[in-house]
XYZ file of C-alpha atoms in Angstrom:
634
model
C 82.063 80.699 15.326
C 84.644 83.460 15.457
C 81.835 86.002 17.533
C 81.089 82.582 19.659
C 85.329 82.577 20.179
C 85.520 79.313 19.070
C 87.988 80.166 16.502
C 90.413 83.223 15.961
C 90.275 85.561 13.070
C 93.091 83.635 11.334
C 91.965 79.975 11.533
C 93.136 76.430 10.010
C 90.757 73.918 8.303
C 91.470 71.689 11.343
C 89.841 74.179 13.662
C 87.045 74.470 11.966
C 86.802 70.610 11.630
C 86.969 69.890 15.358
C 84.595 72.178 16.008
C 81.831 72.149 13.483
C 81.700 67.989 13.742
C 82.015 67.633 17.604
C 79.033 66.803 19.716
C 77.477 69.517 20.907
C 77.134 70.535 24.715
C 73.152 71.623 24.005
C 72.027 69.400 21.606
C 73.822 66.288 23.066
C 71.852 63.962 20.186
C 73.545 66.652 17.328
C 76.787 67.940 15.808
C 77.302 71.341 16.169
C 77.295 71.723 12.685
C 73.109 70.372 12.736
C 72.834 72.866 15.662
C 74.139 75.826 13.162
C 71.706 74.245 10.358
C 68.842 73.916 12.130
C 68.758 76.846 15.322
C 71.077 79.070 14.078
C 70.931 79.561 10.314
C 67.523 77.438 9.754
C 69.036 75.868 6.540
C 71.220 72.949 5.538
C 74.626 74.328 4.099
C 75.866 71.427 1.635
C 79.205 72.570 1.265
C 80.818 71.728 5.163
C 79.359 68.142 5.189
C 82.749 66.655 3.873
C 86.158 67.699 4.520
C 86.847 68.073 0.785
C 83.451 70.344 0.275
C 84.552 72.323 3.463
C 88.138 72.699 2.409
C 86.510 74.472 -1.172
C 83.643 76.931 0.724
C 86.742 78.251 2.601
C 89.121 78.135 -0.102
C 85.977 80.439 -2.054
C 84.906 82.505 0.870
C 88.057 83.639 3.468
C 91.418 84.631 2.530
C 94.017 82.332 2.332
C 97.027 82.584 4.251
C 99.999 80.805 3.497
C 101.764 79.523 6.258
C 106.045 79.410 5.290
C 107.164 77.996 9.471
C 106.475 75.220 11.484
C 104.691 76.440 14.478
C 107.102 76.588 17.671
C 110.074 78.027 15.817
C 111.524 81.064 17.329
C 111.189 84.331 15.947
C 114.412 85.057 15.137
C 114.787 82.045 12.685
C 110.813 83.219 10.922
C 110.993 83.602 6.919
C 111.004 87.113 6.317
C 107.987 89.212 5.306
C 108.805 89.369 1.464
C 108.280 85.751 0.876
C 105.193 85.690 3.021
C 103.587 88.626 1.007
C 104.364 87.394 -2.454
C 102.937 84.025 -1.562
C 99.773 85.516 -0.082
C 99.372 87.656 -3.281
C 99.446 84.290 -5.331
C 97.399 81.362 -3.289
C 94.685 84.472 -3.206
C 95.501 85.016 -7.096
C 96.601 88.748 -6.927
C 98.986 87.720 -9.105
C 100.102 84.708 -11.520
C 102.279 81.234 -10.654
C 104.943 83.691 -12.528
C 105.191 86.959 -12.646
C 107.545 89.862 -12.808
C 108.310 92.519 -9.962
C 105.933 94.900 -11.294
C 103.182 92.576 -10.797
C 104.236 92.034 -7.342
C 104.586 95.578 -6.639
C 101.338 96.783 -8.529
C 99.411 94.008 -6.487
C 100.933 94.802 -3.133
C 100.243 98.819 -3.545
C 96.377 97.422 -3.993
C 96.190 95.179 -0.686
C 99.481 96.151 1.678
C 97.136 97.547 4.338
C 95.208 94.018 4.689
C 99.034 91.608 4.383
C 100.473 94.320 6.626
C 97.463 93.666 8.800
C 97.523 89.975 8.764
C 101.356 89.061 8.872
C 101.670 92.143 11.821
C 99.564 89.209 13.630
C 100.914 86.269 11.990
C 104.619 87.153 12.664
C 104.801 89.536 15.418
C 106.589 92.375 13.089
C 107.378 92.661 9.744
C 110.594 92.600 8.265
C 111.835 94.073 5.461
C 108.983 96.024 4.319
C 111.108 98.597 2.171
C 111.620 95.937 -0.133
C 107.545 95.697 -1.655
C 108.125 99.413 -1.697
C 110.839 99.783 -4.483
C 110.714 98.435 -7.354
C 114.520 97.857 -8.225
C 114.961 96.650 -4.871
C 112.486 94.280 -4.859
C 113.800 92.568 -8.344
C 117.174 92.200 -6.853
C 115.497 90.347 -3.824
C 113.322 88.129 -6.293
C 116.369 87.250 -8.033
C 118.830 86.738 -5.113
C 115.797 83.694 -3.622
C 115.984 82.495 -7.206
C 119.359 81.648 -7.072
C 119.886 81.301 -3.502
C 122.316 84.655 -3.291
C 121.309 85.558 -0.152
C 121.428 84.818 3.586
C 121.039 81.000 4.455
C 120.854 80.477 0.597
C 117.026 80.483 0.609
C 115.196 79.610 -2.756
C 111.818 80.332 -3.107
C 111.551 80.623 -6.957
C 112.887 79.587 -10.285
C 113.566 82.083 -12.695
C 113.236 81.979 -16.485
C 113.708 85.800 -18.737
C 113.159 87.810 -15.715
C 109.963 86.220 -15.060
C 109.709 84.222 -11.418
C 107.626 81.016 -10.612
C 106.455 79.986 -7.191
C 107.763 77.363 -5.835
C 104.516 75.583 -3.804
C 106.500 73.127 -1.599
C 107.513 76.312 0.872
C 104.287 76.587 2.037
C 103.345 74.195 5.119
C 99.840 75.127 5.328
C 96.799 77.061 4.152
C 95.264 78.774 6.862
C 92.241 81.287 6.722
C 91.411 85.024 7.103
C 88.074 86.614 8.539
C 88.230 89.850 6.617
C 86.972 93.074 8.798
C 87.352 96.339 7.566
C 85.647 99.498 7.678
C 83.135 100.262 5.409
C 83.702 103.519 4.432
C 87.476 103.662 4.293
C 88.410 100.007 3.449
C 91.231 100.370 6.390
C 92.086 96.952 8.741
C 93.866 99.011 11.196
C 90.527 99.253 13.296
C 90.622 101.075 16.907
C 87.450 100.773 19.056
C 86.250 104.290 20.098
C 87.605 104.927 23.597
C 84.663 108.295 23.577
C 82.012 106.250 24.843
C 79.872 104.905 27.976
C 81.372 101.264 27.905
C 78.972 98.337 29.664
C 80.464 98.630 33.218
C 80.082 102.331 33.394
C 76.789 102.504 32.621
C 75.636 99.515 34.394
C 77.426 101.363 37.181
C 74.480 103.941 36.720
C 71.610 100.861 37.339
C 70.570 101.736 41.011
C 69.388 104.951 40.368
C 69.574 105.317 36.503
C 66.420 102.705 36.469
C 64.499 104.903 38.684
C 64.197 108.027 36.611
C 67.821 109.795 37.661
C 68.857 112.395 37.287
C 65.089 113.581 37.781
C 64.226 114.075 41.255
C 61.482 110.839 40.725
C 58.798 109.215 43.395
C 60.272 105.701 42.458
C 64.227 107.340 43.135
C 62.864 108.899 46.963
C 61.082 105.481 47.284
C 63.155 102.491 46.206
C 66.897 104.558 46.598
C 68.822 102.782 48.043
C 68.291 99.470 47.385
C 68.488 96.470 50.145
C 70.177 93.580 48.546
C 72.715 93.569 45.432
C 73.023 89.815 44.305
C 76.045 88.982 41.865
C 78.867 86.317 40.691
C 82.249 86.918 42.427
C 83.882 87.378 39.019
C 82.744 90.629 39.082
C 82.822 92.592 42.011
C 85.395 95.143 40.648
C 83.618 95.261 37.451
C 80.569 96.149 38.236
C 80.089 96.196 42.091
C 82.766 98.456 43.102
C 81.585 101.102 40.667
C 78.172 100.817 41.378
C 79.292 101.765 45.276
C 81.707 104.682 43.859
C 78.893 106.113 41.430
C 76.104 105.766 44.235
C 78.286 107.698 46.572
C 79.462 110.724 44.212
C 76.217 111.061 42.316
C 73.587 110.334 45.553
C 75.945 110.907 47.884
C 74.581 107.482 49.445
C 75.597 103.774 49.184
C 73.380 102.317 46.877
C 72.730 99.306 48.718
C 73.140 97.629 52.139
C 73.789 94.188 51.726
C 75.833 92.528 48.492
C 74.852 88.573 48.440
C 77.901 86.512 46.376
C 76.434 83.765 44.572
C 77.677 79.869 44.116
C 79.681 79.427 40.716
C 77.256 75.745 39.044
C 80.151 73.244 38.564
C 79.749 69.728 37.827
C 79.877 66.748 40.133
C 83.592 66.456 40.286
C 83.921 70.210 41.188
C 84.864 71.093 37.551
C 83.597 74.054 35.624
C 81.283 73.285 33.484
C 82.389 73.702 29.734
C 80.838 73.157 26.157
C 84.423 71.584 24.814
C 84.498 68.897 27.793
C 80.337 68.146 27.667
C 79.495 68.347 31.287
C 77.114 70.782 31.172
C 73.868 70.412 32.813
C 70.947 71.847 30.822
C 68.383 73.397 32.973
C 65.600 72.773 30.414
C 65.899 68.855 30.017
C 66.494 68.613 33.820
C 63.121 70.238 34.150
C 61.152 68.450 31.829
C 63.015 64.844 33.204
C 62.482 65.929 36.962
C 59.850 68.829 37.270
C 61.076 72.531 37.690
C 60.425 72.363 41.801
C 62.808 69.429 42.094
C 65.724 71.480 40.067
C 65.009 74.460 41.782
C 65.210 73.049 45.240
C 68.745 71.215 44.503
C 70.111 74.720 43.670
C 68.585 75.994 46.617
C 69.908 73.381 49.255
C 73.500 73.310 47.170
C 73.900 77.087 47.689
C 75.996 77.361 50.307
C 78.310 80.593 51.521
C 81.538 80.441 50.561
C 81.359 76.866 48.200
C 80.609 76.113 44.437
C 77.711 73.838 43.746
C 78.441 70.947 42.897
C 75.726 69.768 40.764
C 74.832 66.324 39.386
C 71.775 64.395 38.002
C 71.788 62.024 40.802
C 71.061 65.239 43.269
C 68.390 66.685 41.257
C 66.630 63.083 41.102
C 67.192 62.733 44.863
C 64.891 66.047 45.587
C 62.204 64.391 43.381
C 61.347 61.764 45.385
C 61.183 64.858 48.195
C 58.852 66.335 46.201
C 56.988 62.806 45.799
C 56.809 62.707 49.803
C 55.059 65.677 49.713
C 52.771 65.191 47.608
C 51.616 61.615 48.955
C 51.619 63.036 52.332
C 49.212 65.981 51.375
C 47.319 63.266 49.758
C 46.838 61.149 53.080
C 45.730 64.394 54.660
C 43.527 65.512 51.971
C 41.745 61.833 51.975
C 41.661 61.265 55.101
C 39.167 65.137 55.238
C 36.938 63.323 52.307
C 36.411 60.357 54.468
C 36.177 61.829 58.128
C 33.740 63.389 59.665
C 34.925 64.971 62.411
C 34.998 68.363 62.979
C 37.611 70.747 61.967
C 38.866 73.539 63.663
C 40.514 76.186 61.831
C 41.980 78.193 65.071
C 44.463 75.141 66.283
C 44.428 76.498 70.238
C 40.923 75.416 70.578
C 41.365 71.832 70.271
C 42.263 69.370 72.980
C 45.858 68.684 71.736
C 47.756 64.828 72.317
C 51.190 64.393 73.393
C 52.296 63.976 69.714
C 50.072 67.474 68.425
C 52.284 69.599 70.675
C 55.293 67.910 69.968
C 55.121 68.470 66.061
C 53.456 72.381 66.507
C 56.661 72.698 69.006
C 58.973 71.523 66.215
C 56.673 72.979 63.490
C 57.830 76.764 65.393
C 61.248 75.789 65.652
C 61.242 75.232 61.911
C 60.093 78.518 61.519
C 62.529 80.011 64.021
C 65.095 78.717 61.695
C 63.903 78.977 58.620
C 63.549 82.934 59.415
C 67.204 83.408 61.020
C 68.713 81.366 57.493
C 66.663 84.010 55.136
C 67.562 86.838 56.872
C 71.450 86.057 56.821
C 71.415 84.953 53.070
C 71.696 81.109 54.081
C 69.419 79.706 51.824
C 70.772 76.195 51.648
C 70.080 76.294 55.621
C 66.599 77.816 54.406
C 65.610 74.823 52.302
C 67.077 72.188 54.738
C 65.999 72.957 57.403
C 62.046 72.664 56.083
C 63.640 69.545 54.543
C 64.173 68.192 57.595
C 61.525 68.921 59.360
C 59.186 67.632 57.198
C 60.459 64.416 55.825
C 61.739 63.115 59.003
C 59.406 64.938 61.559
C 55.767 65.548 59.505
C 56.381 62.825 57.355
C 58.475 59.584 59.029
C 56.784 60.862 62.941
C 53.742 62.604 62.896
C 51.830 60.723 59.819
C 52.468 57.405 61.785
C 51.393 58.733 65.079
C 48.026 60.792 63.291
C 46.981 56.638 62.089
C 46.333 55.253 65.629
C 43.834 58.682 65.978
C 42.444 58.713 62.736
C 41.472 55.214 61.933
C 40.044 53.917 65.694
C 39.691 57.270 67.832
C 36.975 59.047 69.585
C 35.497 61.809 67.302
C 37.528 64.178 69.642
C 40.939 62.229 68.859
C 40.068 62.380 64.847
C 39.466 66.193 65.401
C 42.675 66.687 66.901
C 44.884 64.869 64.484
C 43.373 66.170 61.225
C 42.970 69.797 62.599
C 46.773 69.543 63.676
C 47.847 67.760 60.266
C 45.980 70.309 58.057
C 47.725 73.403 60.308
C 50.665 71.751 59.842
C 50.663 71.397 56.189
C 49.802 75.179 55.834
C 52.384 76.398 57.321
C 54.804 73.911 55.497
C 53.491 75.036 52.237
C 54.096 77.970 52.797
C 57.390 77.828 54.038
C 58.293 75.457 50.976
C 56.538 78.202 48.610
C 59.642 80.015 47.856
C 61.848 77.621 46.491
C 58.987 74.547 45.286
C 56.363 77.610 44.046
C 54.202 74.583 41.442
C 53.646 71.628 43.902
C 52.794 73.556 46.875
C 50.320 76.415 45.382
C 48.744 73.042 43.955
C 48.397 71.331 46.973
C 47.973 74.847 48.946
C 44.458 75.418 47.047
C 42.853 71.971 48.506
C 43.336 73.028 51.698
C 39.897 73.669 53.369
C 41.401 77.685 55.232
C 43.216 80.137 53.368
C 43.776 83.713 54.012
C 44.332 84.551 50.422
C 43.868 84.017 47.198
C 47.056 82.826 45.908
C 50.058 81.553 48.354
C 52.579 84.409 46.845
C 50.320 86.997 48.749
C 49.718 84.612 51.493
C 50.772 85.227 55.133
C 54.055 83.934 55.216
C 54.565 81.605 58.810
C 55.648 83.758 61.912
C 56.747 81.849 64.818
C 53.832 81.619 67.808
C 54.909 81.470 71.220
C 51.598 79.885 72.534
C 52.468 76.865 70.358
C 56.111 76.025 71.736
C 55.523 72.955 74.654
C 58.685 72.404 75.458
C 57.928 69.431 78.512
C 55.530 67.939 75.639
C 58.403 68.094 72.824
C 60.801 66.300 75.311
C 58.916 63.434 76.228
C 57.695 62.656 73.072
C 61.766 62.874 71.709
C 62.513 60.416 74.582
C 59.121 57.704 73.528
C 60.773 58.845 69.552
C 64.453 57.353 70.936
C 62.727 54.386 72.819
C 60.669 53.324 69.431
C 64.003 53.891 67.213
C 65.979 51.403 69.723
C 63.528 48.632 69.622
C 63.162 49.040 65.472
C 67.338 48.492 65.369
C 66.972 46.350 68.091
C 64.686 43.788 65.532
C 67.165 44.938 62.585
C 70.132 43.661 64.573
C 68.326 40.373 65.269
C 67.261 39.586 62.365
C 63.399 39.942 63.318
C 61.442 40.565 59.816
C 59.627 43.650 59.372
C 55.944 41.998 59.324
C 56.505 40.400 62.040
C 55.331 41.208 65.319
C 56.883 40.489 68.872
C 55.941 40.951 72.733
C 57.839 43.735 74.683
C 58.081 45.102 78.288
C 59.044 48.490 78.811
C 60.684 49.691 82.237
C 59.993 53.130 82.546
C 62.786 55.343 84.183
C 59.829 57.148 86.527
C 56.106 57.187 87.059
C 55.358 60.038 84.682
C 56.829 58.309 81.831
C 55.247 55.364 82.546
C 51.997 57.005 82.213
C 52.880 58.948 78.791
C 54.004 55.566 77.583
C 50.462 53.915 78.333
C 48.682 57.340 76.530
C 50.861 57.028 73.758
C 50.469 53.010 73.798
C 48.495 52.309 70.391
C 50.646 54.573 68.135
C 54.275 52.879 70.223
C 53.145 49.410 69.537
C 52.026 50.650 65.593
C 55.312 51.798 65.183
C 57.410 49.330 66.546
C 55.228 46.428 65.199
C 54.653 45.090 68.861
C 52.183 42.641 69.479
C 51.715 42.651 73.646
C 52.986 45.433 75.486
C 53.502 45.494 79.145
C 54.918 48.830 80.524
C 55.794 49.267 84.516
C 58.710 50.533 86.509
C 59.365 47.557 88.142
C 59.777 44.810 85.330
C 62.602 42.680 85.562
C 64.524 41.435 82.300
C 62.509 38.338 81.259
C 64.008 34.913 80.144
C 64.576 34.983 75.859
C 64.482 38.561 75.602
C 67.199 41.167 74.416
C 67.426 44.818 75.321
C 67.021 48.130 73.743
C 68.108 50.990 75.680
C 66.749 54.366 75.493
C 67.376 57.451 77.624
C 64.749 57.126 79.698
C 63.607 53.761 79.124
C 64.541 49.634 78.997
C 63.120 47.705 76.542
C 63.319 44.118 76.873
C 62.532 42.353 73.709
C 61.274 38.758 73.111
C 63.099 36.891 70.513
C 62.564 33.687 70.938
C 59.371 32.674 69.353
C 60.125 35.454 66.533
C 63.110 34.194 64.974
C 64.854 30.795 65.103
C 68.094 31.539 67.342
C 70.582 28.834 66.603
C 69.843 30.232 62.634
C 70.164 33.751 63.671
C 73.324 32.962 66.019
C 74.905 31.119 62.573
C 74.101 33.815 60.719
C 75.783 37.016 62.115
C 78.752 34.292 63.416
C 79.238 33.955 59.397
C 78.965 37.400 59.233
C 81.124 38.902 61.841
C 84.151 36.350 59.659
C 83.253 38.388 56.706
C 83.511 42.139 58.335
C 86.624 40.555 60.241
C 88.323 39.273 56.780
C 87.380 42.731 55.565
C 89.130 44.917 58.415
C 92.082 42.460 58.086
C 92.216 43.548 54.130
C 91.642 47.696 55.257
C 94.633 47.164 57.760
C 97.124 45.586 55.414
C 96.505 48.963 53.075
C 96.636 51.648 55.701
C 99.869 49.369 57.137
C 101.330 50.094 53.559
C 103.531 53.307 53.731
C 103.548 52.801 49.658
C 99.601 53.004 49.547
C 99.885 56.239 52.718
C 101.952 58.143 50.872
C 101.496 57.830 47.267
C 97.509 57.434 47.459
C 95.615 60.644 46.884
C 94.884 62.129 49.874
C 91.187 61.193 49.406
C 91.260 57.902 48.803
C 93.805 57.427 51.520
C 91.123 59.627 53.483
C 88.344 57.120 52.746
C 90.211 54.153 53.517
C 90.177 55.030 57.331
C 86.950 56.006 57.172
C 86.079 52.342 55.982
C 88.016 50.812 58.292
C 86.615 52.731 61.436
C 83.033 51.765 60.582
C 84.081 48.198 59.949
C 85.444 48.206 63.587
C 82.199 49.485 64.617
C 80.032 47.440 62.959
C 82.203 43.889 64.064
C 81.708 45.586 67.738
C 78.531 45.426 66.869
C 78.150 42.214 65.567
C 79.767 40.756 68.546
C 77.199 42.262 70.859
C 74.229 40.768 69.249
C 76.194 37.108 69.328
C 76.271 37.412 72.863
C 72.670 38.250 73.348
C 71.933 35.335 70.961
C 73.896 33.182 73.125
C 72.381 34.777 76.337
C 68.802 33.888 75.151
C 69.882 30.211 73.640
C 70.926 29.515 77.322
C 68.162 30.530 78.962
């Protein structure tokens, strides 16, 4: 405990208490008294189960320290030394309840470095000291605090023939001494030796020292100097700044290029994480509740420049249903290979490629694009999210749907194209992902039918291909992306139940679009759970529909035989009240100057926020009862 820092080298039996019977931050289901029995010491120690059989192994073990002032008082009103020293010499039973000055000075002569050592800390200076030194001087003193003949009257013993008896009651407390000494000389007055290489000066030596200095090595011409120095911010003077100044004298070159300042782990609140408070995070039972990908990729997408992570359980489970989506979208490409026929292509530019193939291999080398430029300027929280991105809500939410249309009722030729693109796809993605999710991708890396190595560490790692950037492709399938996401909140906003389909006509903002939307017809009406779709330039808003507006596009939805409107038209009515009774409650708050200016700043913050998006969403609200009522009168 004392080389842990948990206690000081003069300690109190509450200390020890608190500490020894707490929970423990790494053994949450333990003491930290089991966690000393059973990883530390690998034995049970009988004697600090109770407080009474801990109070006697320290009574038997440490010396005791008699404590004569109440904490707080000021130094100038601190018992003298005398009385402290005579009372150590008895609770540690150097000498007798009573005694005579020769006893006192006999027993002193024996210990005085050690209660010159102790009380030096104890008291900040020691008074008095001439006293233990003479004899006759010292029986005066005994028998002036015998009979109170002395400053502030002070009596500290009784006195019967010349021989003195403690008086106990002046001690307050019993604290407890960790006795270190030297060995040879039995001296406390220990001095560390200043004649030596201390940690930062040799770890100053680490670029070059590692690499066979000050021997003219093939590993020091080779690997001297180094690229990247990664380290905590804590110690850049430490152990950075030396490393620069030793680099520079001794190799008369910098001994690196780039130094990378890593994110302090705090906990979800922003606080340091600390043993005593038991907010600590252990990496081990986060891996084994999670997986070791999913921990690793929180840290990865936390680590920003410049910010702490802020790290909670909640974010580590989050990236393990990422890790889910990958594997159960490698799993619909994998099956779908088992169970198709169609021809594979391992060079991707010699297929015939849809719409929706050139869109995702446009986005696929944007990714990459990215990806590299984040890696290269030490952004690796840009590094993992931007793959995140790109393949949750473009491989994943996009691509997968459009690849079902293909798969499950095309031509041989449309099969070829989708499963060639998704397997190209998920290559590169694994590969991309490999650094920071190394398990779950090398596992779903190997069942991919091409591979250029053995092993996805010494795998090519993705390098952005012009030839596979189609920019006029990518733009109209972002614009048919837009028009699908407007009719699916379109249905949302009315009510109109997932499994159920409706009729829809699409007006086209040209020719050319109108076209791409026919192409692209089976996978638009898959997504958007249409029924009949009628697409032409020159459609005209039909009776019982509502609109979803797009960029490029109208889309004129029919309600009315989806969804009963007078129902509908009750329900948001009852709802818009409800948002409406809420904004009324938000405004009466952020109207109170009480609430403004005494509220933290935060919670006055989110407050607004609130109250903006329930303006929005009563805006809202109030459009779709119009359309309701538009439809209703037709």
């Amino acid at each position: 405990m004392y080389g842990d820092t948990r206690i000081g080298q003069i300690f109190s039996l509450e200390e020890v208490e608190s500490y020894l019977y707490s929970q423990n931050f790494n053994q949450p289901d333990k003491t930290n008294l089991e966690f000393y029995e059973k990883v530390v010491f690998n034995t049970e120690i009988p004697e600090l189960k109770t407080k009474d059989t801990l109070k006697q192994f320290l009574d038997e073990n440490y010396t005791k320290v008699p404590v004569m002032n109440p904490d707080g008082i000021e130094d100038k009103e601190k018992i003298g030394f005398v009385p402290h020293a005579v009372f150590f010499l008895y609770v540690n039973g150097l000498i007798g309840k009573t005694f005579d000055e020769n006893d006192v000075y006999q027993a002193y002569q024996k210990h005085k470095d050690k209660i010159k050592f102790i009380y030096d800390s104890v008291l900040k200076g020691i008074k008095k000291e001439e006293i233990l030194e003479d004899k006759e001087k010292l029986k005066k003193w005994l028998f002036d605090h015998a009979y109170g003949n002395c400053k502030n009257g002070r009596i500290f013993f009784s006195e019967m023939q010349e021989k003195f008896s403690i008086i106990e009651d002046h001690i307050r407390e019993i604290r407890y001494y960790i006795d270190l000494s030297c060995k040879k000389c039995k001296s406390h007055n220990l001095k560390q030796e200043e004649d030596v290489l201390d940690t930062w000066f040799s770890s100053a030596l680490w670029p070059f020292g590692t690499l066979g200095w000050p021997e003219n090595t093939p590993d020091l011409k080779n690997f001297y100097p180094t690229s990247l120095l990664v380290t905590g911010f804590d110690i850049i003077f430490f152990w950075v700044a030396r490393m620069i100044m030793m680099g520079m004298h001794f190799m008369k070159e910098k001994p690196f290029s780039d130094v990378y300042i890593h994110a302090l782990v705090r906990d979800e609140k922003g606080e340091k994480m600390s043993k005593t408070k038991g907010n600590v995070i252990d990496p081990l039972d986060m891996v084994e509740k999670y997986g070791a990908d999913s921990l690793r990729f929180t840290l990865a997408a936390l680590a920003a420049q410049g910010r702490d992570i802020r790290l909670s359980e909640k974010r580590i489970e989050g990236y393990k249903h990422f890790a889910n989506k990958i594997w159960n979208a490698s799993k619909y490409v994998l099956t779908n290979l088992e169970n198709n026929q169609a021809k594979l292509f391992e060079d991707i530019k010699s297929v015939n490629l849809s719409y929706e193939d050139k869109w995702v291999l446009t986005r696929l080398q944007e990714c990459i694009r990215d990806a590299h430029r984040a890696m290269e300027e030490y952004r690796y929280n840009d590094y993992a999210n931007t793959i995140y991105d790109f393949f949750w809500h473009e491989y994943c939410d996009w691509y997968l749907e459009f690849s079902k249309e293909r798969i499950y009722k095309g031509t041989d030729e449309d099969k070829s194209a989708a499963l060639t693109t998704l397997v190209y796809v998920l290559d590169k993605s694994m590969r991309l992902l490999h650094p920071v999710m190394p398990f779950i991708t090398e596992e779903i890396w190997q069942n991919l039918p091409f591979k250029d190595a053995p092993y996805l560490p010494v795998a090519q790692f993705p390098q952005v291909d012009e030839r596979l950037i189609f920019e006029e492709e990518k733009n109209i399938v972002e614009g048919i992306k837009e028009l699908i996401s407007s009719i699916r909140n379109a249905r949302a906003d009315f009510g109109i139940p997932p499994s159920k389909k409706v009729d829809v006509y699409i007006k086209p903002s040209s020719p050319e679009l109108e076209e791409t939307i026919k192409a692209m017809e089976p996978s638009i009406k898959l997504l958007a759970k249409i029924d009949n779709l009628l697409v032409g330039t020159d459609i005209e808003r039909p009776a019982n529909t509502v609109v979803a507006v797009s960029k490029d596009a109208e889309a004129f939805i029919d309600i009315a035989g989806s969804i009963d409107v007078e129902k509908e038209l009750e329900r948001q009515e009852k709802l818009l009240k409800d948002v409406e009774k809420s904004i009324s409650i938000s405004e009466k708050k952020l109207s109170n100057e009480n609430f403004v200016k005494k509220a933290p700043p935060h919670v006055v913050e989110k407050e607004k926020t609130l109250y903006q998006q329930l303006k929005e969403k009563a805006e809202k609200i109030k459009q779709v009862i119009q359309a309701l009522k538009e439809v209703r009168a037709s």
